[in-house]
PDB file of C-alpha atoms in Angstrom:
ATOM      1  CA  UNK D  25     149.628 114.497 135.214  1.00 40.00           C
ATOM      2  CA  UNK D  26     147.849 111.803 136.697  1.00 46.00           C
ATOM      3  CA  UNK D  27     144.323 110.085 135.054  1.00 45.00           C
ATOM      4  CA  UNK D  28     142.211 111.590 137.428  1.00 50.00           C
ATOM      5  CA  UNK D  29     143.641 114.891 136.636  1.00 77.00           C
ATOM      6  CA  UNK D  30     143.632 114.473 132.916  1.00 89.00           C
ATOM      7  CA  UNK D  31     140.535 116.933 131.488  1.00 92.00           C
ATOM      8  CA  UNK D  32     139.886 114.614 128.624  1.00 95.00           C
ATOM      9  CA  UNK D  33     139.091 111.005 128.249  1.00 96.00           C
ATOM     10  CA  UNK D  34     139.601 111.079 124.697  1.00 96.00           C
ATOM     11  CA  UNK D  35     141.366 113.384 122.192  1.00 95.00           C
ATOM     12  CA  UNK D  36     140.806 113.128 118.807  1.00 96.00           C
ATOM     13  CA  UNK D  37     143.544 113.335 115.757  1.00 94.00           C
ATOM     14  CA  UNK D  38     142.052 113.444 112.049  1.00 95.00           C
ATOM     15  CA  UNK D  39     142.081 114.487 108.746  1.00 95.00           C
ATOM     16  CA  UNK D  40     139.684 117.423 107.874  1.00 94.00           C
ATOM     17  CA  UNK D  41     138.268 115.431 104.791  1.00 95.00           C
ATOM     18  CA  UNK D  42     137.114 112.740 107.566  1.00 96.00           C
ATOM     19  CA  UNK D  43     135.188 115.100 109.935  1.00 95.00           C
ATOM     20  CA  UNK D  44     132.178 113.418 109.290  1.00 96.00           C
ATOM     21  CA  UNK D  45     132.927 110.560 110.910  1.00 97.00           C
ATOM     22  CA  UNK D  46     134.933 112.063 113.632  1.00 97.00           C
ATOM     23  CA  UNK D  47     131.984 114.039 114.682  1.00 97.00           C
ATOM     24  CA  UNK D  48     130.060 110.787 114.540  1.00 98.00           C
ATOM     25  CA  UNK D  49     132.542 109.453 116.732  1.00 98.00           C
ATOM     26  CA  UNK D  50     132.188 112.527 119.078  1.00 97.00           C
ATOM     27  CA  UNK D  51     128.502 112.237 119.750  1.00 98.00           C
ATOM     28  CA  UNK D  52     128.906 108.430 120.107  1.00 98.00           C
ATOM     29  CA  UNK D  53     131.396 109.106 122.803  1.00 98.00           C
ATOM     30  CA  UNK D  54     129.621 111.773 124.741  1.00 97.00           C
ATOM     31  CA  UNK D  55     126.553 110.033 124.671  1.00 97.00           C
ATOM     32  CA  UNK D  56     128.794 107.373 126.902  1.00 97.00           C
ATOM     33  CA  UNK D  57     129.513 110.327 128.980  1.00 97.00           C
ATOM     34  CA  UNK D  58     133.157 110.769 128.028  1.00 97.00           C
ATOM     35  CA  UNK D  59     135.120 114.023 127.668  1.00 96.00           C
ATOM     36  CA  UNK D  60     136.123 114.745 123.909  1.00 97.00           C
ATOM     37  CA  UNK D  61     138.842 116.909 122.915  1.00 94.00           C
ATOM     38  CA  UNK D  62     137.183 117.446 119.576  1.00 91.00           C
ATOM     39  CA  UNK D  63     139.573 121.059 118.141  1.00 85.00           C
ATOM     40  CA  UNK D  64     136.693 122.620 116.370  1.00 86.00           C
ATOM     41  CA  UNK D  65     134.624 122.562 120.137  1.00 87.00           C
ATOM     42  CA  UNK D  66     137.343 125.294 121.087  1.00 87.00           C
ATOM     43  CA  UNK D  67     137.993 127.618 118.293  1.00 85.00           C
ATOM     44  CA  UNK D  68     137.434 130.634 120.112  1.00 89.00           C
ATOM     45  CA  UNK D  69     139.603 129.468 123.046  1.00 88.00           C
ATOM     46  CA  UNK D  70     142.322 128.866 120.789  1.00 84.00           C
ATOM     47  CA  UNK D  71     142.066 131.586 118.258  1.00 89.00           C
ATOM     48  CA  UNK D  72     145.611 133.690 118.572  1.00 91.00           C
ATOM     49  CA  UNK D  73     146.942 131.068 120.970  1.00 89.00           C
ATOM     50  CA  UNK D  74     150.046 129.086 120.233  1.00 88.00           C
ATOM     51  CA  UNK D  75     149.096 126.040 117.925  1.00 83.00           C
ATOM     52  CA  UNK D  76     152.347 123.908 118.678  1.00 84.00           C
ATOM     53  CA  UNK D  77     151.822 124.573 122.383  1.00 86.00           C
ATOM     54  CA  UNK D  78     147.823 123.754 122.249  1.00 85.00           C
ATOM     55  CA  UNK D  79     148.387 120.007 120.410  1.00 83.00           C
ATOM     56  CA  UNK D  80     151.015 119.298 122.459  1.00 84.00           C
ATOM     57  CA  UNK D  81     149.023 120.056 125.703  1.00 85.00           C
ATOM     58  CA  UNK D  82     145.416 118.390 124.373  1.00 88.00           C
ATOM     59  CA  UNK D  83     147.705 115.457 123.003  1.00 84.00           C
ATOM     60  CA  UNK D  84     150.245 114.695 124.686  1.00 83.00           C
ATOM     61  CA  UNK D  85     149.046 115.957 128.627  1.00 85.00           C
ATOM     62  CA  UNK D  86     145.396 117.009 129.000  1.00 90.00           C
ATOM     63  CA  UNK D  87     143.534 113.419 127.994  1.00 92.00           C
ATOM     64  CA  UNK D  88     143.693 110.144 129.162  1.00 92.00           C
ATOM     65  CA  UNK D  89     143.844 108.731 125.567  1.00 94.00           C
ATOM     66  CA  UNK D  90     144.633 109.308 121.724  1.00 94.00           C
ATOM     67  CA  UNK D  91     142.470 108.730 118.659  1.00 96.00           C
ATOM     68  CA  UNK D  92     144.382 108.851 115.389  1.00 95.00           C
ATOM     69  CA  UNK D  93     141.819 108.437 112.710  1.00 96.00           C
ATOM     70  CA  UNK D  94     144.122 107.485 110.214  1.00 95.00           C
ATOM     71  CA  UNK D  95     143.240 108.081 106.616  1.00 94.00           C
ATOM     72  CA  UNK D  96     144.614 108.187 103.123  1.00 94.00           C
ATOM     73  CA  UNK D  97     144.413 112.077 103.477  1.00 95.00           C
ATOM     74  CA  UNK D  98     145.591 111.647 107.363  1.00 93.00           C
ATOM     75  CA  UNK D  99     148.871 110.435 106.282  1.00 92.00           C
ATOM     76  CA  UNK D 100     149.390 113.186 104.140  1.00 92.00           C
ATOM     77  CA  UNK D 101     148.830 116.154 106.435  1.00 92.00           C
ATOM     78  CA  UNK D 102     151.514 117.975 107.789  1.00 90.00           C
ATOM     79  CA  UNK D 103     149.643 118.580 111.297  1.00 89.00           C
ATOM     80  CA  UNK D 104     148.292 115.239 111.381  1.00 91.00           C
ATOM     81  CA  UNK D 105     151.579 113.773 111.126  1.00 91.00           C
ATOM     82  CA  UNK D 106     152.811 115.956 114.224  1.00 90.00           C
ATOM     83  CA  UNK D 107     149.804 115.072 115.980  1.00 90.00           C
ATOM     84  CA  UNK D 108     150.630 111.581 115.289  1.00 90.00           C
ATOM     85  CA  UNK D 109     154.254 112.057 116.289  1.00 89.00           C
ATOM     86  CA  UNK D 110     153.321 113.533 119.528  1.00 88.00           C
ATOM     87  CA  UNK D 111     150.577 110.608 120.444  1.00 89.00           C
ATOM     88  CA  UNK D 112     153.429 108.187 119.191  1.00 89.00           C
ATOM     89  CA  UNK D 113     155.364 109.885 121.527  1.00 86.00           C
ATOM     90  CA  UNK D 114     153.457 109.971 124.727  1.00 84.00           C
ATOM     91  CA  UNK D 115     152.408 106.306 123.958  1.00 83.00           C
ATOM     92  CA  UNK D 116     156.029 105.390 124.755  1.00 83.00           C
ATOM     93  CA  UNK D 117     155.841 106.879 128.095  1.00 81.00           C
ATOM     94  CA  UNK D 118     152.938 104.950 129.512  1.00 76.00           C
ATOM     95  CA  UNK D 119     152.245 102.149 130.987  1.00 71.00           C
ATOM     96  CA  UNK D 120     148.633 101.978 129.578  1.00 72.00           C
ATOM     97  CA  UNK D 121     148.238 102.030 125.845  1.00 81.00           C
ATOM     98  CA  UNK D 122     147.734 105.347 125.143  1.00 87.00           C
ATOM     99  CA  UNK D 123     147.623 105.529 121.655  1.00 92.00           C
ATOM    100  CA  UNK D 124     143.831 104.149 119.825  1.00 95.00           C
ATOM    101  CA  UNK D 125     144.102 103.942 115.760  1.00 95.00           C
ATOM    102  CA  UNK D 126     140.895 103.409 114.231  1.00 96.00           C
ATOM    103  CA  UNK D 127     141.751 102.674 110.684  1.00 94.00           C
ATOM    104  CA  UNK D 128     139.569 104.080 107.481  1.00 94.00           C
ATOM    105  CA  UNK D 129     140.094 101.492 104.312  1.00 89.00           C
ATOM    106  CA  UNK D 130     142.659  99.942 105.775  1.00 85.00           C
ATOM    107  CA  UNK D 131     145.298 102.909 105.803  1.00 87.00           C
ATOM    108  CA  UNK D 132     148.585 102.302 107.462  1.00 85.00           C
ATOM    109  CA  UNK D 133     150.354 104.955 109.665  1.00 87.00           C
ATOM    110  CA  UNK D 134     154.035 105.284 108.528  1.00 85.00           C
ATOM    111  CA  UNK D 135     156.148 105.161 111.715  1.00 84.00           C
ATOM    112  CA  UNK D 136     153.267 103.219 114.008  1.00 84.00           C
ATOM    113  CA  UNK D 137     154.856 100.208 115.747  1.00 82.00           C
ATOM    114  CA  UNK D 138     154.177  97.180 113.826  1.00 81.00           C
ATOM    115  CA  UNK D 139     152.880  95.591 116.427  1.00 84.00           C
ATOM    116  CA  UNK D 140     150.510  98.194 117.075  1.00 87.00           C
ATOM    117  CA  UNK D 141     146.473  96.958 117.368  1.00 89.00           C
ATOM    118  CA  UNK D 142     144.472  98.614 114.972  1.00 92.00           C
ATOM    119  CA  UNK D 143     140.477  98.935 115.138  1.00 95.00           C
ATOM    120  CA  UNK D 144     138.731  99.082 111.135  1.00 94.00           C
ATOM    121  CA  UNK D 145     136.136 101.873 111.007  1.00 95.00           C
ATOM    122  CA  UNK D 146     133.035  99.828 110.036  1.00 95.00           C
ATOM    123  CA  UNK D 147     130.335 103.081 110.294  1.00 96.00           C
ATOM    124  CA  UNK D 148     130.095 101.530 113.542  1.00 96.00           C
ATOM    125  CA  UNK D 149     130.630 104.904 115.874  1.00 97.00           C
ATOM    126  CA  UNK D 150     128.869 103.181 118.693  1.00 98.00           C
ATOM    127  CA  UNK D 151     131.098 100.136 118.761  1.00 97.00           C
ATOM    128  CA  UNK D 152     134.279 102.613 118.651  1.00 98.00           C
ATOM    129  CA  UNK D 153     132.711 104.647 121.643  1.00 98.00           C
ATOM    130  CA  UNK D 154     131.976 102.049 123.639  1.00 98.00           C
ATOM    131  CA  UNK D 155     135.762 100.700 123.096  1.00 97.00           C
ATOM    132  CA  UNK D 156     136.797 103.998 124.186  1.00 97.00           C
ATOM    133  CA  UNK D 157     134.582 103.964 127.159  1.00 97.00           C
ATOM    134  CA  UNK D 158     135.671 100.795 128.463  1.00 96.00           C
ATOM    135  CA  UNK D 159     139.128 101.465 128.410  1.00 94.00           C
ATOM    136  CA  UNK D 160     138.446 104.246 129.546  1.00 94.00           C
ATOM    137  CA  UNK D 161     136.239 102.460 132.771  1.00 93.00           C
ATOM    138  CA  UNK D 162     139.542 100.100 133.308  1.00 91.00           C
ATOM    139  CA  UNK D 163     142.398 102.510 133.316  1.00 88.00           C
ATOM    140  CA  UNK D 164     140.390 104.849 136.277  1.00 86.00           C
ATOM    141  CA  UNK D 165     139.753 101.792 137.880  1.00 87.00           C
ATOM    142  CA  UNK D 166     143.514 100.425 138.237  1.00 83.00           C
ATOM    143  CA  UNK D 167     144.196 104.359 139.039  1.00 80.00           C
ATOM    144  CA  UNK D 168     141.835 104.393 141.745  1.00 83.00           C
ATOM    145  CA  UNK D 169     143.038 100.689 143.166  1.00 81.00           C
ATOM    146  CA  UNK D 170     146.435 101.876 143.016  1.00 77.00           C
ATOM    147  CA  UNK D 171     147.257  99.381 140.668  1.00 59.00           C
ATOM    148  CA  UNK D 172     149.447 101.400 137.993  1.00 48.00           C
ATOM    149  CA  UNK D 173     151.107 104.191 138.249  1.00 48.00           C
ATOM    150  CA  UNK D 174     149.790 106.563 135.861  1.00 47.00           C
ATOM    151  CA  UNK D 175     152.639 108.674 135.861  1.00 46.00           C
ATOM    152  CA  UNK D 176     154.989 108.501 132.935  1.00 41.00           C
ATOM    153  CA  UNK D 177     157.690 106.201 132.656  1.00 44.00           C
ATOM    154  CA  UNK D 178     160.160 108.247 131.038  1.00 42.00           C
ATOM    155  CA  UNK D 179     160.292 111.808 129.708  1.00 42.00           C
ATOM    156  CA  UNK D 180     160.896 113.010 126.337  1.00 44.00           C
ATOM    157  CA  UNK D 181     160.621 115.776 124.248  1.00 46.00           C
ATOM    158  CA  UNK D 182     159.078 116.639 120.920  1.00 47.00           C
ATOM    159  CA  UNK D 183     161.194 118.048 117.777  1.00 45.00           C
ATOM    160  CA  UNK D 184     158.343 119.453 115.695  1.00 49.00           C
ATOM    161  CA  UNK D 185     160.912 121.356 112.333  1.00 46.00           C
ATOM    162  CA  UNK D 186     158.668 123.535 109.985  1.00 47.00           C
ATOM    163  CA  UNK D 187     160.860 124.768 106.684  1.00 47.00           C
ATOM    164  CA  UNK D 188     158.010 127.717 106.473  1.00 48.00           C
ATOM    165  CA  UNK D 189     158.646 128.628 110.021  1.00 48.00           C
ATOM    166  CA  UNK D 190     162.562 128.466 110.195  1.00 47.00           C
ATOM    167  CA  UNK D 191     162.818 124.595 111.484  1.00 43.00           C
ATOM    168  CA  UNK D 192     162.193 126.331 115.187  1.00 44.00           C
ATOM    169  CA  UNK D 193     162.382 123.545 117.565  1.00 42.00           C
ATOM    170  CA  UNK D 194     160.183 122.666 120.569  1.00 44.00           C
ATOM    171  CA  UNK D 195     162.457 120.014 121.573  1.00 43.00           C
ATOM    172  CA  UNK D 196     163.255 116.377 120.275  1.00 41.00           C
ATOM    173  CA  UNK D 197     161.588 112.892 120.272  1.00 40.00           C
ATOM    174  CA  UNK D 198     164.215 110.679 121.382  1.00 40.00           C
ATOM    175  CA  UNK D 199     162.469 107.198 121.382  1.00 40.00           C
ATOM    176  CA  UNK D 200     160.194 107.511 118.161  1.00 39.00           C
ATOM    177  CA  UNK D 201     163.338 107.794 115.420  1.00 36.00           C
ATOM    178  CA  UNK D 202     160.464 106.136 112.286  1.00 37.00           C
ATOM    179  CA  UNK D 203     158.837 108.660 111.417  1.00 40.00           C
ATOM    180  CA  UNK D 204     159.404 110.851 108.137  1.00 38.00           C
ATOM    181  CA  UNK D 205     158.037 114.173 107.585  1.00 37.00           C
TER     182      UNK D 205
END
C-alpha cells in the first residue's frame, strides 16, 4: 500500500492502564490534523469482527506510522506484545522508520532493536504530536517527489500462537526472531 493510500497517519499501540495519556496524545495529534487509529474510536466497527485480522490491518497496512507507548504494564500484555511484534515487523520492511516508541519511565521493549531511537514521555503531548506530524510532513513529501519508494522492501508474515486458542497460526515473522511471548 503506498503512503498516499495509507488511511492513517498514525496508529496507536498501548497499554489500557495508560489511556490517559494516549488520548492526550490523540487530541494533540488531530489538532495537527493527522489521522489517528485510536481502537476505542471504532468499537462498533469492530465489534464481532476478527481481532487478529483488524491489528494486523490498522498496524501493519492501513497507517503510515506506529506508536508503541511502551509501559511497565505495556510489556506485560499479551496483545500489546503482538501489536508490538507486528509494528516490529512492518518496521523491517520499510524504508522509512516506521516504528515511533515513546517511552513512559523509561521502560524498555524486550525484542526492540537496540539501536532503536526512543522519545521519553515528558506530559508533553504537543511536543510528541508535532514529532508525529513532521514526520509525517517529510515522508508524503519524498512520496510525492518520488524520492522513496514507499512500497515494502521485503515481505513477511506474522506467527501470532495463542495456547487458549489452539496456537492457530496467521503466518510467521521471519526477520524479528527476539521477541518472547
Amino acid at each position: 500500500m503506498k503512503n498516499e493510500e495509507k488511511t492513517y497517519d498514525v496508529a496507536i499501540s498501548f497499554a489500557e492502564e495508560d489511556s490517559e495519556i494516549v488520548e492526550d496524545i490523540k487530541k494533540a495529534c488531530e489538532m495537527k490534523g493527522l489521522k489517528v487509529f485510536f481502537y476505542k474510536d471504532e468499537r462498533a466497527q469492530n465489534w464481532g469482527g476478527n481481532i487478529f485480522s483488524m491489528i494486523l490491518d490498522r498496524y501493519r497496512h492501513a497507517a503510515l506510522f506506529s506508536l508503541l507507548v511502551v509501559s511497565e504494564k505495556y510489556k506485560e500484555k499479551w496483545w500489546t506484545k503482538i501489536e508490538s511484534m507486528i509494528v516490529m515487523a512492518a518496521a523491517q520492511e520499510t524504508a522509512t522508520p516506521y516504528m515511533l516508541p515513546l517511552r513512559i519511565n523509561e521502560a524498555i521493549l524486550e525484542g526492540m532493536p537496540q539501536h532503536t531511537i526512543y522519545e521519553d514521555w515528558k506530559n508533553n503531548p504537543e511536543e510528541i504530536a508535532e514529532l508525529i506530524s513532521s514526520k509525517v510532513q517529510i515522508v508524503k513529501a519524498k512520496a510525492i517527489a518520488g524520492d522513496q519508494n514507499p512500497d515494502s522492501k521485503n515481505k513477511s508474515n506474522v506467527t501470532i500462537n495463542n495456547q487458549g486458542d489452539n496456537n492457530k497460526t496467521i503466518g510467521h515473522i521471519d526477520k524479528v526472531d527476539t521477541l518472547n511471548m
